[in-house]
GROMACS .gro file of C-alpha atoms in nm:
model
  120
    1UNK     CA    1   1.821   0.778  -0.140
    2UNK     CA    2   1.595   0.519  -0.247
    3UNK     CA    3   1.190   0.541  -0.147
    4UNK     CA    4   1.130   0.301   0.121
    5UNK     CA    5   0.814   0.109   0.085
    6UNK     CA    6   0.600  -0.129   0.319
    7UNK     CA    7   0.430  -0.358   0.109
    8UNK     CA    8   0.067  -0.512   0.242
    9UNK     CA    9  -0.169  -0.770   0.116
   10UNK     CA   10  -0.258  -1.098   0.293
   11UNK     CA   11  -0.196  -1.300  -0.021
   12UNK     CA   12   0.211  -1.389  -0.002
   13UNK     CA   13   0.206  -1.402  -0.421
   14UNK     CA   14   0.054  -1.031  -0.453
   15UNK     CA   15   0.299  -0.908  -0.225
   16UNK     CA   16   0.583  -1.067  -0.423
   17UNK     CA   17   0.455  -0.914  -0.725
   18UNK     CA   18   0.411  -0.540  -0.580
   19UNK     CA   19   0.813  -0.614  -0.414
   20UNK     CA   20   0.917  -0.726  -0.766
   21UNK     CA   21   0.793  -0.456  -0.993
   22UNK     CA   22   0.921  -0.179  -0.693
   23UNK     CA   23   1.263  -0.341  -0.654
   24UNK     CA   24   1.346  -0.367  -1.026
   25UNK     CA   25   1.254   0.022  -1.033
   26UNK     CA   26   1.490   0.144  -0.751
   27UNK     CA   27   1.232   0.115  -0.464
   28UNK     CA   28   1.369  -0.012  -0.143
   29UNK     CA   29   1.112  -0.274  -0.003
   30UNK     CA   30   1.168  -0.253   0.382
   31UNK     CA   31   0.889  -0.497   0.509
   32UNK     CA   32   0.571  -0.633   0.416
   33UNK     CA   33   0.288  -0.703   0.661
   34UNK     CA   34  -0.059  -0.984   0.588
   35UNK     CA   35  -0.313  -0.801   0.744
   36UNK     CA   36  -0.386  -0.424   0.859
   37UNK     CA   37  -0.278  -0.469   1.259
   38UNK     CA   38   0.069  -0.600   1.135
   39UNK     CA   39   0.089  -0.284   0.910
   40UNK     CA   40   0.033  -0.061   1.185
   41UNK     CA   41   0.312  -0.200   1.396
   42UNK     CA   42   0.537  -0.239   1.101
   43UNK     CA   43   0.463   0.135   0.966
   44UNK     CA   44   0.538   0.286   1.344
   45UNK     CA   45   0.848   0.086   1.387
   46UNK     CA   46   0.966   0.129   1.012
   47UNK     CA   47   0.856   0.476   0.889
   48UNK     CA   48   0.848   0.354   0.534
   49UNK     CA   49   0.821   0.648   0.279
   50UNK     CA   50   0.497   0.469   0.100
   51UNK     CA   51   0.255   0.204   0.204
   52UNK     CA   52   0.112  -0.009  -0.077
   53UNK     CA   53  -0.229  -0.171   0.114
   54UNK     CA   54  -0.498  -0.419  -0.013
   55UNK     CA   55  -0.861  -0.327   0.092
   56UNK     CA   56  -0.967  -0.685   0.213
   57UNK     CA   57  -0.777  -0.867   0.481
   58UNK     CA   58  -0.839  -1.064   0.774
   59UNK     CA   59  -0.811  -0.884   1.143
   60UNK     CA   60  -0.805  -0.542   0.985
   61UNK     CA   61  -0.912  -0.400   0.685
   62UNK     CA   62  -0.694  -0.176   0.460
   63UNK     CA   63  -0.944   0.113   0.505
   64UNK     CA   64  -0.931   0.077   0.925
   65UNK     CA   65  -0.540   0.031   0.882
   66UNK     CA   66  -0.535   0.365   0.658
   67UNK     CA   67  -0.736   0.569   0.926
   68UNK     CA   68  -0.509   0.400   1.199
   69UNK     CA   69  -0.201   0.502   1.018
   70UNK     CA   70  -0.335   0.860   0.939
   71UNK     CA   71  -0.379   0.893   1.301
   72UNK     CA   72  -0.026   0.826   1.380
   73UNK     CA   73   0.114   0.986   1.093
   74UNK     CA   74  -0.132   1.248   0.899
   75UNK     CA   75   0.169   1.271   0.654
   76UNK     CA   76   0.182   0.892   0.588
   77UNK     CA   77   0.135   0.838   0.196
   78UNK     CA   78  -0.072   0.518   0.150
   79UNK     CA   79  -0.151   0.372  -0.207
   80UNK     CA   80  -0.447   0.124  -0.191
   81UNK     CA   81  -0.431  -0.188  -0.377
   82UNK     CA   82  -0.821  -0.345  -0.482
   83UNK     CA   83  -0.952  -0.596  -0.700
   84UNK     CA   84  -1.231  -0.503  -0.973
   85UNK     CA   85  -1.534  -0.464  -0.831
   86UNK     CA   86  -1.428  -0.265  -0.524
   87UNK     CA   87  -1.528   0.109  -0.617
   88UNK     CA   88  -1.709   0.165  -0.320
   89UNK     CA   89  -1.450   0.069  -0.067
   90UNK     CA   90  -1.170   0.216  -0.303
   91UNK     CA   91  -1.387   0.567  -0.243
   92UNK     CA   92  -1.362   0.524   0.134
   93UNK     CA   93  -1.025   0.456   0.177
   94UNK     CA   94  -0.935   0.760  -0.058
   95UNK     CA   95  -1.187   0.968   0.209
   96UNK     CA   96  -0.974   0.768   0.494
   97UNK     CA   97  -0.661   0.927   0.344
   98UNK     CA   98  -0.502   0.693   0.083
   99UNK     CA   99  -0.359   0.889  -0.199
  100UNK     CA  100  -0.440   0.616  -0.507
  101UNK     CA  101  -0.552   0.304  -0.613
  102UNK     CA  102  -0.415   0.029  -0.811
  103UNK     CA  103  -0.599  -0.263  -0.929
  104UNK     CA  104  -0.523  -0.576  -0.936
  105UNK     CA  105  -0.412  -0.744  -1.145
  106UNK     CA  106  -0.080  -0.506  -1.118
  107UNK     CA  107   0.039  -0.370  -1.454
  108UNK     CA  108   0.352  -0.223  -1.380
  109UNK     CA  109   0.346   0.110  -1.554
  110UNK     CA  110   0.048   0.193  -1.307
  111UNK     CA  111   0.165   0.085  -1.042
  112UNK     CA  112   0.503   0.289  -1.066
  113UNK     CA  113   0.303   0.559  -1.209
  114UNK     CA  114   0.061   0.585  -0.872
  115UNK     CA  115   0.390   0.561  -0.660
  116UNK     CA  116   0.556   0.849  -0.839
  117UNK     CA  117   0.258   1.053  -0.801
  118UNK     CA  118   0.232   0.963  -0.437
  119UNK     CA  119   0.612   1.020  -0.313
  120UNK     CA  120   0.625   1.314  -0.574
   0.00000   0.00000   0.00000
């Protein structure tokens, strides 16, 4: 059975890139969200195996969303997506429970490596 992924990013273009990389490699995209608040609701509704989560988003940022998702499901698997130069936020996200991080612009091999490690 394919690994189910929820893709979270406020930029539709970035969501499309992640979806494209993952769906071409056998992952099932079960949903997408444009901010952390929507991500939390969709996580509870869809119960994905993995979440790719942008850090900087309106309404609820990725770090807060990771904390809330981990509160609801301590076994949740989340990979953070960050722009260059966000090391402090990446560290905070890992401390909040994220499994790994990938840096924009996305390198398909790195995205797949992070996903495999997180769900493996």
